[in-house]
GROMACS .gro file of C-alpha atoms in nm:
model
  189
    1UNK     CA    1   1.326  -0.017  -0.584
    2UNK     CA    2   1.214   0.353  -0.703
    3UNK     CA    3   1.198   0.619  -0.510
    4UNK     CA    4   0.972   0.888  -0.632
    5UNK     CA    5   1.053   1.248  -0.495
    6UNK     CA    6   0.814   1.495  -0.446
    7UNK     CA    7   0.904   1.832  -0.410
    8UNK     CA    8   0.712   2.026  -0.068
    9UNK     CA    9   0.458   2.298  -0.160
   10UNK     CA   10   0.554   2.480   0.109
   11UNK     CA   11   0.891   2.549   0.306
   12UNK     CA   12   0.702   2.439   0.584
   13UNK     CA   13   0.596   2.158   0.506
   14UNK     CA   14   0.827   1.840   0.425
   15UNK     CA   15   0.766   1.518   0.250
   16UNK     CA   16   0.706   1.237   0.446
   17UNK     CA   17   0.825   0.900   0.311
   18UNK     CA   18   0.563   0.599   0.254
   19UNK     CA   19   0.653   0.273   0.114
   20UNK     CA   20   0.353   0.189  -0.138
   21UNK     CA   21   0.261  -0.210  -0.187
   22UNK     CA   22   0.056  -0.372  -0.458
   23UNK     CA   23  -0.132  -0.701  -0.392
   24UNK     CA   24  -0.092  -0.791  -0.741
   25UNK     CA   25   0.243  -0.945  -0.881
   26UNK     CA   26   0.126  -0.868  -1.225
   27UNK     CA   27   0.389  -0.576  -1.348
   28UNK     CA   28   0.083  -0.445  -1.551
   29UNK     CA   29  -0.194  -0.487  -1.325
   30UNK     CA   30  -0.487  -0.191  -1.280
   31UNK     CA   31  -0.332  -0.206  -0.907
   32UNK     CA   32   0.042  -0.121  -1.013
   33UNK     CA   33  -0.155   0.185  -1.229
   34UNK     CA   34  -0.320   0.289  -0.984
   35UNK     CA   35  -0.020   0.333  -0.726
   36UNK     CA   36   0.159   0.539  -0.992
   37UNK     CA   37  -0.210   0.725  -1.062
   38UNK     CA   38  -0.114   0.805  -0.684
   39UNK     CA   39   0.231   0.885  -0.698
   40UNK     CA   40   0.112   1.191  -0.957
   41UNK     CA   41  -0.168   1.273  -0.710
   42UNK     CA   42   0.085   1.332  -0.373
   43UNK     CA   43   0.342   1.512  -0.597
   44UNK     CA   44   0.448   1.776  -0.298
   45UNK     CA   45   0.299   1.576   0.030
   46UNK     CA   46   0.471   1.217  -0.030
   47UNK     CA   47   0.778   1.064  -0.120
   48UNK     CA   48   0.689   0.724  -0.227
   49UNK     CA   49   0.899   0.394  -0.270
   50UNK     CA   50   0.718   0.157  -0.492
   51UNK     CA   51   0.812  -0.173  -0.350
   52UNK     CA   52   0.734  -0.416  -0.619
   53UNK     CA   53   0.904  -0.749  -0.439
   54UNK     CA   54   0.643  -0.939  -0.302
   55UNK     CA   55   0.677  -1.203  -0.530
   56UNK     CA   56   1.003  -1.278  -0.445
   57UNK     CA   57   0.979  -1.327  -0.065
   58UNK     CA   58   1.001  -1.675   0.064
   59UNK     CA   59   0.635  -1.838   0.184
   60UNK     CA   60   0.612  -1.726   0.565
   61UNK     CA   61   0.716  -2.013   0.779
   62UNK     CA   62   0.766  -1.921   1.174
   63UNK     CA   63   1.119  -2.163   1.188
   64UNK     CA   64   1.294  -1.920   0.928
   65UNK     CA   65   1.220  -1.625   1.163
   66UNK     CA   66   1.453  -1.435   1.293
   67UNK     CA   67   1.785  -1.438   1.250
   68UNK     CA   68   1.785  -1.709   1.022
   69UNK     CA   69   1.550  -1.472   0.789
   70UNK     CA   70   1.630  -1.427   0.424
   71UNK     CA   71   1.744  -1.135   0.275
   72UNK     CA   72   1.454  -1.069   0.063
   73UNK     CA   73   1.244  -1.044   0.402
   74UNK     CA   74   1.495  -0.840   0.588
   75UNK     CA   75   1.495  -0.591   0.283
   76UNK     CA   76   1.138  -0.566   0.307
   77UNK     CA   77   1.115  -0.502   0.679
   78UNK     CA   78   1.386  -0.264   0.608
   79UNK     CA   79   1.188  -0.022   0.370
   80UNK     CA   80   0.896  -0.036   0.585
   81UNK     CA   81   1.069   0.021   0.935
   82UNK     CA   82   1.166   0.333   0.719
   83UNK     CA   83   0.895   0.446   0.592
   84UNK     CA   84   0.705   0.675   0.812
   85UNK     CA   85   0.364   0.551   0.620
   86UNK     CA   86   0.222   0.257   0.401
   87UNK     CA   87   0.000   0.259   0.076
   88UNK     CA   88  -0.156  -0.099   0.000
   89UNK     CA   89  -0.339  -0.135  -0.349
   90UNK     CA   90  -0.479  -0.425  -0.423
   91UNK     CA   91  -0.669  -0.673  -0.607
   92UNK     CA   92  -0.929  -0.942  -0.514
   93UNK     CA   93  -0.844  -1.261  -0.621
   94UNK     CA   94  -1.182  -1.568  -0.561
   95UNK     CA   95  -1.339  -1.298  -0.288
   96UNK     CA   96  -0.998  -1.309  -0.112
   97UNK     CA   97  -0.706  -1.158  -0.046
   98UNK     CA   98  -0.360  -1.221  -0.290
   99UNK     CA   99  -0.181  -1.483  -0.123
  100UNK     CA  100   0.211  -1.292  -0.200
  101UNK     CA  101   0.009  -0.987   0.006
  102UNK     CA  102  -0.107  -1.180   0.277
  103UNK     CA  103   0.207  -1.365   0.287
  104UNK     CA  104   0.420  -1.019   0.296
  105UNK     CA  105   0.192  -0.912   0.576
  106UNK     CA  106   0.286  -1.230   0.775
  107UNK     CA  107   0.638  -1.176   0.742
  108UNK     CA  108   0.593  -0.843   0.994
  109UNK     CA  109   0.361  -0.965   1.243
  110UNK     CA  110   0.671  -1.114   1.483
  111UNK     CA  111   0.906  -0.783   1.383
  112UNK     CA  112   0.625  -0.556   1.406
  113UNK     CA  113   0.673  -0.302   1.141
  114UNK     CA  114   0.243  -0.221   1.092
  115UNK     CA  115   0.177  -0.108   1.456
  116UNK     CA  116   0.054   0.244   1.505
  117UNK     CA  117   0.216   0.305   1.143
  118UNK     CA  118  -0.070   0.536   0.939
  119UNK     CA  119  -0.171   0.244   0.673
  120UNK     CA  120  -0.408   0.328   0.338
  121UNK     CA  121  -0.563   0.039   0.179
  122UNK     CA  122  -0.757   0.068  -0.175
  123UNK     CA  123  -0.884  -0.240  -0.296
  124UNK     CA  124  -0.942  -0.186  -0.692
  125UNK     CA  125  -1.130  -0.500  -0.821
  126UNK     CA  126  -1.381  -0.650  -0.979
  127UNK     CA  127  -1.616  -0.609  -0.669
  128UNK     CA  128  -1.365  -0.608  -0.389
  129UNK     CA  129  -1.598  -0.601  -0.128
  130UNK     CA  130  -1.449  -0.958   0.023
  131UNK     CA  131  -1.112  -0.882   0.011
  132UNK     CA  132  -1.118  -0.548   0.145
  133UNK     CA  133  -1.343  -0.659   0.458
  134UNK     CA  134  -1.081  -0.986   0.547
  135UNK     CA  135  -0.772  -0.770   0.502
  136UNK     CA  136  -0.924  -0.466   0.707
  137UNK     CA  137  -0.950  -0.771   0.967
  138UNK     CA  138  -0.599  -0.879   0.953
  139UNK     CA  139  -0.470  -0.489   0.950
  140UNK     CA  140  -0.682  -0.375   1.251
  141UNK     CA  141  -0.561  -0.717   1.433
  142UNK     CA  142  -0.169  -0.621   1.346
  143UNK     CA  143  -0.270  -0.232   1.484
  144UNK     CA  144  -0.210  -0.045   1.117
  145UNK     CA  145  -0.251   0.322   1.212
  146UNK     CA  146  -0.616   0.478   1.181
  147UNK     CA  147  -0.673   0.252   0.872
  148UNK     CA  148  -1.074   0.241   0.951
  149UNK     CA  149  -1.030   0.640   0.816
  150UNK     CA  150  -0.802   0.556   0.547
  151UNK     CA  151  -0.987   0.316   0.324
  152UNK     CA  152  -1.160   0.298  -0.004
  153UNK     CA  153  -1.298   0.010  -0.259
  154UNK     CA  154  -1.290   0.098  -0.622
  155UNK     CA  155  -1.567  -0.163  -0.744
  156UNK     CA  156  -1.518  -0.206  -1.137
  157UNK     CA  157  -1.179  -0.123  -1.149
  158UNK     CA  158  -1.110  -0.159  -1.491
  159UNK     CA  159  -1.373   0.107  -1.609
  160UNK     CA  160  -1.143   0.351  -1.395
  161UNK     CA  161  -0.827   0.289  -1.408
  162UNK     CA  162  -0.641   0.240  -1.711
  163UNK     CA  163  -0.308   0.100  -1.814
  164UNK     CA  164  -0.130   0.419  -1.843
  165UNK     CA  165  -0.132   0.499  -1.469
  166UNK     CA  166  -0.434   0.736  -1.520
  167UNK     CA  167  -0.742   0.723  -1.270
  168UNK     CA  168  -1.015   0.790  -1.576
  169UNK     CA  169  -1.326   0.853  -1.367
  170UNK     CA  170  -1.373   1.147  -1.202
  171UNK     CA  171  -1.567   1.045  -0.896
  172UNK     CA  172  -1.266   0.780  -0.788
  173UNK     CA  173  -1.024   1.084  -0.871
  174UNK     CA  174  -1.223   1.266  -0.580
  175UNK     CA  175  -1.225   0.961  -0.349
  176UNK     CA  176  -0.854   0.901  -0.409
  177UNK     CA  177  -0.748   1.245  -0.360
  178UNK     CA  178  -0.999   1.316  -0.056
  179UNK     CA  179  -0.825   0.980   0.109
  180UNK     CA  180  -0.477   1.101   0.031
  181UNK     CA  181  -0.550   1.434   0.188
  182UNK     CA  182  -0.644   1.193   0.542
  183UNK     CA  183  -0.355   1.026   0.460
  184UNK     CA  184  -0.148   1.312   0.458
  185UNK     CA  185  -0.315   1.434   0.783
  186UNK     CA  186  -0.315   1.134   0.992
  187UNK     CA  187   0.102   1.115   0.903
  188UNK     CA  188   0.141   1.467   1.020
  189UNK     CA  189  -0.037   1.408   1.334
   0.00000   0.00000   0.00000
């Protein structure tokens, strides 16, 4: 786990903390670039934990619940009771969404940690389109805060986004930054 502090612009305003999540387990996916494109983006609005353990929760199963939950989940619950917002990034895998992100999700639906929490989703794929719509689905039915206003498809991903955690085209540079700025709104209201 990483922290990454940004410093306030102003003395009145603070940080607010957000726990960032990316849909691919792939250390050097365009998703995990794109989260850190981010992280350089909110440098004086968000302090951003880059939670990169999806892959190593458990597969969801409803008789491990509980208090017989691993530790792996717990931790994971943890960071997001804590965080005051959540970033998801993530890739389309067969028109669908990841299975270690949809499984994740699953493992807060009977500890509620999504409900009335502001929640960004990019989807930065190939098309996306398919993804996107089935997990807006799933985070409207789990009540992710205001996440109809905080949402954004980057079709072609790979002719924006490279591998050194730069955001290359300028018109997704102006989406991303014009969401974060909603972002950063919605978690101040």
């Amino acid at each position: 786990m990483q922290w990454w502090l940004a410093k306030p612009t102003s003395r009145h305003m603070s940080t607010k903390k957000v726990i960032a999540i990316c849909g691919s387990t792939r250390q050097n996916s365009i998703n995990h670039s794109l989260i850190n494109a981010i992280v350089a983006l909110s440098v004086g609005s968000l302090h951003i934990n880059v939670f990169n353990g999806i892959a190593n929760l458990p597969q969801f199963n409803p008789d491990y619940d509980g208090a017989q939950v691993a530790d792996a989940v717990a931790d994971f619950r943890k960071q997001i009771n804590e965080a005051e917002g959540i970033i998801i990034c993530t890739p389309e895998y067969a028109h669908g969404i990841p299975g270690a992100l949809k499984n994740a999700i699953d493992w807060t639906i009977s500890s509620s940690q999504f409900p009335h929490k502001p929640t960004m989703l990019i989807t930065a794929a190939t098309d996306g389109s398919f993804a996107h719509n089935a997990l807006m689905e799933t985070l409207k039915a789990i009540e992710a805060k205001n996440v109809t206003n905080l949402q954004l498809v980057i079709s072609f991903a790979k002719t924006k986004i490279n591998n050194h955690n730069q955001i290359t085209d300028s018109k997704t540079v102006e989406d991303v930054q014009a969401l974060l700025t909603r972002f950063v709104q919605t978690l101040s209201s």
